[in-house]
Amino acid sequence: MSDKLLPLSHRVIAQRPNDAPVAYHAGQYYSAGQFANTVSYWVDRLQAQPFQHYALYTEDAYPFAVLLFALLHAGKQIRIPGNNRPGTAEQLSPDCQLLGDWQNGECFDYCLETSTSANRSLSPLNPSESQLVIFTSGSTGQAKPIAKCLNQFQLEIATLEKHWGEQLGDAAALATVSHQHIYGLLFRVLWPLSAGRCFHSQAYINPETLVNAIQHESAYWIASPAHLKRLDQASPWDGIAGLKAIFSSGGALPEQAAEQILNDGRQAVIEIYGSSETGGIAWRRQSMTAAWTLFSGMRLSCIDGKWLLHSPYLEIPPSPPFSKGGDEESSVFSKEESSHLPRTHLPPLEKGGAGRGIQLDDQIILLDDGRFMLHGRSDRIVKIEEKRLSLVELEQRLMGEPWVDEAHALVITHHRDVVAAVVVLNRQGLEQLAIQGRNRLIRQLRRTLEQWFESVVLPRKWLFVNTMPLTSQGKINQPLLKSLLDFDNRKLPQALALEMTPEGVRLGLKVPEDLLYFPDHFPSYPILPGVVQLAWVEHFGKLFFVIDKPFSQLEVVKFTQVIQPGDELTLALDWKAASGKLYFNFSSERGMHSSGRMVYEGKE
């Protein structure tokens, strides 16, 4: 099918047979004729409006495709935000007309069933001028606008079709990722439109609904590591095995997940490495290799320890490089379209190009055969459930609250990655904490963040501190914070608060209900064994203090009041290095629970 690509500039609408299915939306198929008719209808409506800039957001992919091409043909400027949160709407609305599913309480009418065709013939778009702007999280904390032209998307589509078009055949595109981000936009909307395939409008939240939606048609899955690593023995493996392909992007797929999908679903996941700024850079199948293979025309260079990408997607030559033999019929663009392409095109809102290169935020190890390995990011952009998040922006939004003096965000990696927030409250914040309690205060902070971020990326773990713990180099002590937040709740308490003073440390702790030690210790009346309390003292003591001597003995240990599941405690620790003694006491609102000294001495 790779020789049948339909340029997005006009043939998507004009040359597909009228009765050919374009999309499956809301329980029915929409044909190319219906698609063209609705686009034309919206072009008339949009051209009658005085607005020039539009922010487009829809929950489903088919209405998005209709409005996207209508805006392009109407000559409008398009912004594609990653979410429709109130804060995003507020940020965009002064300069843009909001179009689609924005949270204003109104149900938007897409007029998809319109039967009156507009009296217009849609002229071909200039692929180098037809532009849209997508937004991605920048390392400075501000949403970063990135301008893209249709010819850049078309070149990338040609590359994808060259690699996997024959494998996909006429399969339908089904996705669990959003089309509001570049990966979903390209893979589940633009590529199927250009390749003459049908795409499903709804995003399927789990593999069961996706497999059930396929019915008897051939299909492929556009997924992300966040979805794929949740697959387990109960997943619909027979249906997964019947897919033409599984694509994954938005981060590296864990090796264990890739192996499970290969063994149980007989699918070698095709992983795509890239970004909103660069488009797709490389691909791999972990069943073959852990290294990444660059797409055609890509080149990497390293200057002063920083890796640069040289990409044909960032510098458009007069003739598309992915044509077969250079003849007019096999070219991605027609002769008329190619004549409009500039010799060098750089998106106005993005610096870089194939000649100069664009700096990558990933650390790379280049192999002798030209492939490469990834070795982490050099900035603070993370992916949570395939959503790109700037930890810097999250911190800035928190510090915009009148109660917060300082904030630090980090990611705790588990079966599902979660964001954690470490917060220094000011005097007013501490008063609110005392009045409202911890849970209500956190709910209030989350409500503020919900104005800007989707719920999946909001902090799930919170730690209130009186000052940010620092290393001897004056940097935030990441290992300490991760140790406090990334705990085994079968063996350790949850850290709620941390107060560090010259005299010692005070930790706010909550005793987990399902602690490993409760069932066998008086099942009808569970209490925390004294030996476990001493183990916790040693664990936290060595976390905060340099204790390099072996344990010797206990002194004046007293257990005065039992500790039960769900109790909230304060653990006070004071290390006397000269005497080698760690003083401790556990207390709560009910009073003292235990206290004593642990003595550490060197051997004679």
Coordinates of N, CA, C and O in Angstrom, one line a residue, residues 433-579:
L433 N -2.7 23.8 57.6 CA -2.5 22.4 57.8 C -3.0 22.0 59.2 O -3.7 21.0 59.4
A434 N -2.8 22.9 60.2 CA -3.3 22.7 61.5 C -4.9 22.7 61.6 O -5.5 21.9 62.3
I435 N -5.4 23.6 60.8 CA -6.9 23.8 60.8 C -7.6 22.7 60.0 O -8.6 22.1 60.5
Q436 N -7.1 22.5 58.8 CA -7.8 21.6 57.9 C -7.4 20.2 58.0 O -8.2 19.3 57.7
G437 N -6.2 19.9 58.4 CA -5.7 18.6 58.4 C -5.0 18.3 57.1 O -5.2 19.0 56.1
R438 N -4.2 17.3 57.1 CA -3.3 17.0 56.0 C -4.1 16.6 54.7 O -3.9 17.1 53.6
N439 N -5.1 15.7 54.8 CA -5.9 15.2 53.7 C -6.6 16.4 53.0 O -6.6 16.5 51.7
R440 N -7.3 17.2 53.7 CA -8.0 18.3 53.1 C -7.1 19.3 52.4 O -7.4 19.9 51.4
L441 N -5.9 19.6 53.0 CA -5.0 20.5 52.4 C -4.5 19.9 51.1 O -4.4 20.7 50.1
I442 N -4.2 18.6 51.1 CA -3.7 18.0 49.8 C -4.8 18.1 48.8 O -4.5 18.4 47.6
R443 N -6.1 17.8 49.2 CA -7.2 17.9 48.2 C -7.3 19.3 47.6 O -7.6 19.5 46.4
Q444 N -7.0 20.3 48.4 CA -7.1 21.7 47.9 C -6.0 22.0 47.0 O -6.1 22.6 45.9
L445 N -4.8 21.5 47.3 CA -3.6 21.7 46.4 C -3.9 20.9 45.0 O -3.5 21.4 44.0
R446 N -4.4 19.8 45.1 CA -4.7 19.0 43.9 C -5.8 19.7 43.0 O -5.7 19.7 41.8
R447 N -6.8 20.3 43.7 CA -7.8 21.0 42.9 C -7.2 22.2 42.1 O -7.5 22.5 41.0
T448 N -6.2 22.9 42.7 CA -5.5 23.9 42.0 C -4.7 23.3 40.8 O -4.8 23.9 39.7
L449 N -4.0 22.2 41.0 CA -3.3 21.6 39.9 C -4.2 21.1 38.8 O -3.8 21.1 37.7
E450 N -5.4 20.7 39.2 CA -6.3 20.2 38.2 C -6.7 21.3 37.1 O -7.2 20.9 36.1
Q451 N -6.5 22.5 37.5 CA -6.7 23.6 36.5 C -5.7 23.5 35.4 O -6.0 24.1 34.3
W452 N -4.6 22.9 35.6 CA -3.5 22.9 34.6 C -3.1 21.5 34.1 O -2.6 21.4 33.0
F453 N -3.4 20.5 34.9 CA -2.8 19.1 34.5 C -4.0 18.1 34.6 O -4.9 18.2 35.3
E454 N -3.8 17.1 33.7 CA -4.7 16.0 33.8 C -4.5 15.2 35.0 O -3.4 15.1 35.6
S455 N -5.5 14.5 35.5 CA -5.5 13.8 36.8 C -4.4 12.8 36.9 O -3.8 12.5 38.0
V456 N -4.1 12.1 35.8 CA -3.2 11.0 35.8 C -1.8 11.4 36.2 O -1.0 10.7 36.7
V457 N -1.4 12.7 36.0 CA -0.1 13.2 36.3 C 0.0 13.9 37.6 O 1.1 14.4 38.0
L458 N -1.1 14.1 38.3 CA -1.1 14.8 39.6 C -0.4 13.9 40.6 O -0.4 12.7 40.6
P459 N 0.3 14.6 41.6 CA 1.0 13.8 42.6 C 0.1 12.9 43.4 O -1.0 13.2 43.8
R460 N 0.6 11.7 43.5 CA -0.1 10.7 44.4 C 0.5 10.5 45.7 O -0.1 10.0 46.6
K461 N 1.7 11.0 45.9 CA 2.4 10.9 47.2 C 2.8 12.3 47.5 O 3.3 13.1 46.7
W462 N 2.7 12.6 48.8 CA 3.0 14.0 49.3 C 3.8 13.9 50.6 O 3.6 13.0 51.4
L463 N 4.8 14.8 50.7 CA 5.6 14.9 51.9 C 5.8 16.3 52.2 O 6.3 17.1 51.4
F464 N 5.4 16.7 53.5 CA 5.5 18.1 53.9 C 6.8 18.2 54.7 O 7.0 17.4 55.7
V465 N 7.7 19.1 54.4 CA 9.0 19.3 55.1 C 9.1 20.7 55.5 O 8.5 21.6 54.9
N466 N 9.9 20.9 56.6 CA 10.2 22.3 57.0 C 11.3 22.9 56.2 O 11.4 24.2 56.2
T467 N 12.1 22.1 55.5 CA 13.1 22.6 54.7 C 13.5 21.5 53.7 O 13.5 20.3 54.1
M468 N 13.9 21.9 52.5 CA 14.3 20.8 51.5 C 15.6 20.2 52.0 O 16.6 20.9 52.2
P469 N 15.7 18.9 52.1 CA 16.9 18.2 52.5 C 17.9 18.3 51.4 O 17.6 18.1 50.2
L470 N 19.1 18.7 51.7 CA 20.2 19.0 50.7 C 21.4 18.0 50.9 O 21.6 17.6 52.0
T471 N 22.1 17.8 49.8 CA 23.3 17.0 49.9 C 24.5 18.0 50.3 O 24.3 19.2 50.4
S472 N 25.7 17.5 50.5 CA 26.8 18.3 50.9 C 27.2 19.3 49.8 O 27.8 20.3 50.0
Q473 N 26.7 19.0 48.5 CA 27.0 19.9 47.4 C 25.9 20.9 47.3 O 25.9 21.7 46.3
G474 N 24.9 20.9 48.2 CA 23.9 21.9 48.2 C 22.7 21.6 47.2 O 21.9 22.5 46.9
K475 N 22.7 20.4 46.7 CA 21.6 20.0 45.8 C 20.5 19.2 46.6 O 20.8 18.6 47.7
I476 N 19.3 19.2 46.1 CA 18.2 18.5 46.8 C 18.6 17.0 46.9 O 19.0 16.4 45.9
N477 N 18.4 16.4 48.0 CA 18.8 15.1 48.3 C 17.8 14.1 47.7 O 16.9 13.6 48.5
Q478 N 18.0 13.8 46.4 CA 17.0 12.9 45.8 C 17.0 11.5 46.4 O 15.9 10.9 46.6
P479 N 18.1 10.9 46.6 CA 18.1 9.5 47.2 C 17.3 9.5 48.6 O 16.6 8.5 48.8
L480 N 17.5 10.5 49.4 CA 16.8 10.5 50.7 C 15.3 10.6 50.4 O 14.5 9.9 51.0
L481 N 14.9 11.5 49.6 CA 13.4 11.7 49.3 C 12.8 10.5 48.7 O 11.7 10.1 49.1
K482 N 13.5 9.8 47.8 CA 13.0 8.6 47.2 C 12.9 7.5 48.2 O 11.9 6.7 48.2
S483 N 13.9 7.4 49.1 CA 13.8 6.4 50.2 C 12.6 6.6 51.1 O 12.0 5.7 51.6
L484 N 12.3 7.9 51.4 CA 11.1 8.2 52.2 C 9.8 7.9 51.5 O 8.8 7.5 52.1
L485 N 9.7 8.2 50.2 CA 8.5 8.1 49.5 C 8.3 6.8 48.8 O 7.1 6.4 48.6
D486 N 9.3 6.1 48.5 CA 9.2 4.8 47.8 C 9.5 3.7 48.8 O 10.6 3.1 48.9
F487 N 8.5 3.4 49.6 CA 8.7 2.5 50.7 C 7.8 1.2 50.5 O 6.9 1.2 49.8
D488 N 8.2 0.2 51.2 CA 7.5 -1.1 51.2 C 6.5 -1.0 52.3 O 6.8 -1.2 53.5
N489 N 5.2 -0.8 51.9 CA 4.2 -0.6 53.0 C 3.8 -1.9 53.6 O 2.9 -1.9 54.5
R490 N 4.4 -3.0 53.3 CA 4.2 -4.2 54.1 C 5.2 -4.3 55.2 O 5.0 -5.1 56.2
K491 N 6.3 -3.4 55.2 CA 7.3 -3.5 56.2 C 7.6 -2.2 56.9 O 8.1 -2.1 58.0
L492 N 7.3 -1.1 56.2 CA 7.7 0.3 56.7 C 6.4 1.2 56.8 O 5.5 1.0 56.0
P493 N 6.5 2.2 57.6 CA 5.4 3.2 57.7 C 5.5 4.2 56.6 O 6.5 4.4 55.9
Q494 N 4.4 4.9 56.3 CA 4.3 5.9 55.3 C 4.8 7.2 55.9 O 4.4 7.6 57.0
A495 N 5.7 7.9 55.2 CA 6.3 9.2 55.7 C 5.3 10.3 55.3 O 5.0 10.5 54.1
L496 N 4.8 11.0 56.3 CA 3.8 12.1 56.0 C 4.5 13.5 56.1 O 4.2 14.4 55.3
A497 N 5.5 13.6 57.0 CA 6.1 14.9 57.2 C 7.5 14.7 57.7 O 7.9 13.7 58.3
L498 N 8.3 15.7 57.5 CA 9.7 15.7 57.9 C 10.1 17.1 58.4 O 9.9 18.1 57.7
E499 N 10.7 17.1 59.6 CA 11.2 18.3 60.2 C 12.6 18.1 60.6 O 12.9 17.2 61.4
M500 N 13.5 18.8 60.0 CA 15.0 18.7 60.3 C 15.4 19.9 61.1 O 15.2 21.1 60.6
T501 N 16.1 19.7 62.2 CA 16.7 20.8 63.0 C 18.1 20.4 63.3 O 18.5 19.3 63.2
P502 N 18.9 21.4 63.9 CA 20.2 21.1 64.3 C 20.3 20.0 65.4 O 21.3 19.3 65.5
E503 N 19.2 19.9 66.1 CA 19.1 18.9 67.2 C 18.8 17.5 66.7 O 19.1 16.5 67.4
G504 N 18.2 17.4 65.6 CA 17.8 16.1 65.1 C 16.7 16.1 64.1 O 16.5 17.1 63.4
V505 N 15.9 15.0 64.0 CA 14.9 14.8 63.0 C 13.6 14.4 63.6 O 13.6 13.6 64.6
R506 N 12.5 15.0 63.1 CA 11.2 14.5 63.5 C 10.4 14.1 62.3 O 10.2 14.9 61.4
L507 N 9.9 12.9 62.3 CA 9.2 12.3 61.2 C 7.8 12.1 61.5 O 7.5 11.5 62.6
G508 N 6.9 12.5 60.7 CA 5.5 12.2 60.8 C 5.2 10.9 60.0 O 5.5 10.8 58.8
L509 N 4.7 9.9 60.7 CA 4.6 8.5 60.1 C 3.1 8.0 60.2 O 2.5 8.4 61.2
K510 N 2.7 7.2 59.3 CA 1.4 6.6 59.4 C 1.6 5.0 59.3 O 2.3 4.6 58.4
V511 N 1.1 4.3 60.3 CA 1.3 2.9 60.3 C 0.3 2.2 59.3 O -0.9 2.4 59.4
P512 N 0.8 1.5 58.3 CA -0.1 0.9 57.3 C -1.0 -0.2 58.0 O -0.7 -0.9 58.9
E513 N -2.2 -0.3 57.4 CA -3.2 -1.2 57.9 C -2.8 -2.6 57.6 O -3.1 -3.6 58.4
D514 N -2.2 -2.9 56.5 CA -1.8 -4.2 56.0 C -0.4 -4.6 56.3 O 0.2 -5.3 55.5
L515 N 0.2 -4.1 57.4 CA 1.6 -4.3 57.7 C 1.8 -5.8 57.9 O 0.9 -6.5 58.5
L516 N 2.9 -6.3 57.4 CA 3.2 -7.7 57.4 C 3.2 -8.3 58.8 O 3.0 -9.5 59.0
Y517 N 3.5 -7.4 59.8 CA 3.7 -7.9 61.2 C 2.4 -8.0 62.0 O 2.4 -8.5 63.2
F518 N 1.3 -7.5 61.5 CA 0.1 -7.5 62.3 C -0.7 -8.9 62.4 O -1.1 -9.2 63.5
P519 N -0.8 -9.6 61.3 CA -1.7 -10.8 61.4 C -1.2 -11.8 62.5 O -2.1 -12.5 63.1
D520 N 0.1 -12.0 62.7 CA 0.6 -13.0 63.7 C 0.8 -12.4 65.1 O 1.2 -13.2 65.9
H521 N 0.5 -11.2 65.2 CA 0.8 -10.5 66.5 C -0.6 -10.1 67.1 O -1.1 -9.0 66.9
F522 N -1.2 -11.1 67.8 CA -2.6 -10.9 68.4 C -3.6 -10.5 67.3 O -4.0 -9.4 67.2
P523 N -4.0 -11.5 66.5 CA -4.9 -11.3 65.3 C -6.2 -10.5 65.7 O -6.7 -9.7 64.9
S524 N -6.7 -10.8 66.9 CA -7.9 -10.1 67.3 C -7.7 -8.7 67.8 O -8.6 -7.9 67.9
Y525 N -6.5 -8.4 68.2 CA -6.1 -7.1 68.7 C -4.7 -6.8 68.2 O -3.7 -6.8 69.0
P526 N -4.5 -6.4 66.9 CA -3.2 -6.3 66.3 C -2.5 -5.1 66.9 O -3.0 -4.0 67.0
I527 N -1.2 -5.3 67.3 CA -0.3 -4.2 67.8 C 1.0 -4.3 67.1 O 1.4 -5.4 66.7
L528 N 1.7 -3.2 67.1 CA 3.0 -3.2 66.5 C 4.1 -3.8 67.4 O 4.3 -3.2 68.5
P529 N 4.8 -4.9 67.1 CA 5.8 -5.4 68.0 C 6.9 -4.4 68.3 O 7.3 -3.6 67.5
G530 N 7.4 -4.5 69.5 CA 8.5 -3.6 69.9 C 9.7 -3.8 69.0 O 10.4 -2.8 68.7
V531 N 10.0 -5.1 68.6 CA 11.2 -5.3 67.8 C 11.1 -4.6 66.5 O 12.1 -4.2 65.9
V532 N 9.8 -4.5 65.9 CA 9.6 -3.8 64.7 C 9.9 -2.3 64.9 O 10.4 -1.6 64.0
Q533 N 9.4 -1.7 66.0 CA 9.7 -0.3 66.3 C 11.2 0.0 66.3 O 11.6 1.0 65.8
L534 N 11.9 -0.9 66.9 CA 13.4 -0.7 67.0 C 14.0 -0.8 65.6 O 14.9 -0.1 65.2
A535 N 13.4 -1.7 64.7 CA 13.9 -1.9 63.3 C 13.7 -0.6 62.6 O 14.5 -0.1 61.7
W536 N 12.5 0.0 62.8 CA 12.2 1.3 62.2 C 13.1 2.4 62.6 O 13.6 3.2 61.8
V537 N 13.4 2.4 63.9 CA 14.4 3.4 64.4 C 15.7 3.3 63.7 O 16.3 4.3 63.3
E538 N 16.2 2.1 63.6 CA 17.5 1.9 62.9 C 17.4 2.3 61.4 O 18.3 2.9 60.9
H539 N 16.3 1.9 60.8 CA 16.2 2.2 59.4 C 16.2 3.7 59.1 O 17.0 4.2 58.3
F540 N 15.4 4.4 59.8 CA 15.4 5.9 59.6 C 16.7 6.6 60.2 O 17.1 7.6 59.6
G541 N 17.2 6.0 61.2 CA 18.4 6.6 61.8 C 19.6 6.6 60.8 O 20.3 7.6 60.6
K542 N 19.7 5.4 60.1 CA 20.8 5.3 59.1 C 20.5 6.0 57.8 O 21.4 6.3 57.0
L543 N 19.2 6.4 57.6 CA 18.8 7.2 56.5 C 19.3 8.6 56.6 O 19.7 9.3 55.7
F544 N 19.2 9.1 57.9 CA 19.5 10.6 58.1 C 20.9 10.8 58.7 O 21.4 11.9 58.5
F545 N 21.5 9.9 59.3 CA 22.8 10.1 60.0 C 23.8 9.1 59.5 O 23.5 8.0 59.0
V546 N 25.1 9.5 59.6 CA 26.2 8.7 59.3 C 26.5 7.8 60.5 O 27.2 8.2 61.4
I547 N 25.9 6.6 60.4 CA 26.1 5.6 61.5 C 27.0 4.5 60.9 O 26.4 3.6 60.3
D548 N 28.3 4.5 61.1 CA 29.2 3.5 60.5 C 29.7 2.5 61.5 O 30.7 1.8 61.2
K549 N 29.2 2.5 62.7 CA 29.6 1.5 63.7 C 28.5 0.5 63.9 O 27.3 0.7 63.7
P550 N 28.9 -0.7 64.3 CA 27.9 -1.8 64.5 C 27.1 -1.6 65.7 O 27.5 -0.9 66.7
F551 N 25.8 -2.1 65.7 CA 25.0 -2.0 66.9 C 25.5 -2.8 68.0 O 26.0 -3.9 67.9
S552 N 25.5 -2.2 69.2 CA 26.0 -2.8 70.4 C 24.9 -3.2 71.4 O 24.8 -4.4 71.8
Q553 N 24.1 -2.3 71.8 CA 23.1 -2.6 72.8 C 22.0 -1.5 72.9 O 22.1 -0.5 72.3
L554 N 21.0 -1.9 73.7 CA 19.9 -0.9 73.9 C 20.0 -0.4 75.3 O 20.5 -1.1 76.2
E555 N 19.6 0.9 75.5 CA 19.6 1.5 76.8 C 18.2 2.1 77.1 O 17.6 2.7 76.2
V556 N 17.8 2.0 78.4 CA 16.6 2.6 78.9 C 15.4 2.6 77.9 O 14.7 3.6 77.7
V557 N 15.2 1.4 77.3 CA 14.1 1.3 76.4 C 12.8 1.1 77.2 O 12.7 0.3 78.1
K558 N 11.8 1.9 76.8 CA 10.4 1.8 77.5 C 9.4 1.7 76.4 O 9.4 2.5 75.4
F559 N 8.4 0.8 76.6 CA 7.2 0.6 75.7 C 6.0 0.9 76.6 O 5.6 0.1 77.4
T560 N 5.5 2.1 76.5 CA 4.5 2.6 77.4 C 3.0 2.5 76.9 O 2.1 2.6 77.7
Q561 N 2.9 2.5 75.6 CA 1.5 2.5 75.0 C 1.6 1.8 73.6 O 2.5 2.0 72.8
V562 N 0.6 0.9 73.4 CA 0.6 0.1 72.1 C 0.4 1.0 70.9 O -0.2 2.1 71.0
I563 N 0.9 0.5 69.8 CA 0.7 1.2 68.4 C -0.1 0.2 67.6 O 0.2 -1.0 67.5
Q564 N -1.1 0.7 67.0 CA -2.1 -0.1 66.2 C -2.2 0.3 64.8 O -1.6 1.4 64.4
P565 N -2.8 -0.5 63.9 CA -2.9 -0.2 62.5 C -3.6 1.2 62.3 O -4.6 1.5 63.0
G566 N -3.1 2.0 61.4 CA -3.6 3.3 61.1 C -3.2 4.4 62.0 O -3.6 5.6 61.7
D567 N -2.5 4.2 63.0 CA -2.0 5.2 63.9 C -1.1 6.2 63.2 O -0.3 5.8 62.4
E568 N -1.2 7.5 63.5 CA -0.3 8.5 63.0 C 0.7 8.8 64.1 O 0.2 9.3 65.2
L569 N 2.0 8.7 63.9 CA 3.0 8.9 64.9 C 4.0 10.0 64.5 O 4.1 10.3 63.4
T570 N 4.7 10.4 65.6 CA 5.8 11.3 65.4 C 7.0 10.5 65.9 O 7.0 10.1 67.1
L571 N 8.0 10.3 65.1 CA 9.3 9.6 65.5 C 10.4 10.7 65.6 O 10.7 11.3 64.6
A572 N 10.8 11.0 66.8 CA 11.9 11.9 67.0 C 13.2 11.1 67.1 O 13.3 10.2 67.9
L573 N 14.2 11.6 66.4 CA 15.5 10.9 66.3 C 16.6 12.0 66.6 O 16.6 13.1 66.1
D574 N 17.6 11.6 67.5 CA 18.7 12.5 67.8 C 20.0 11.7 67.8 O 20.1 10.8 68.7
W575 N 20.9 11.9 67.0 CA 22.1 11.1 66.9 C 23.3 11.9 67.6 O 23.6 13.0 67.2
K576 N 23.9 11.2 68.6 CA 25.0 11.8 69.3 C 26.3 11.0 68.8 O 26.6 9.9 69.2
A577 N 26.9 11.6 67.8 CA 28.1 10.9 67.1 C 29.2 10.7 68.1 O 29.8 9.6 68.1
A578 N 29.4 11.6 69.0 CA 30.6 11.4 70.0 C 30.4 10.2 70.9 O 31.4 9.5 71.1
S579 N 29.2 10.0 71.3 CA 28.9 8.8 72.2 C 28.4 7.6 71.4 O 28.3 6.5 72.0

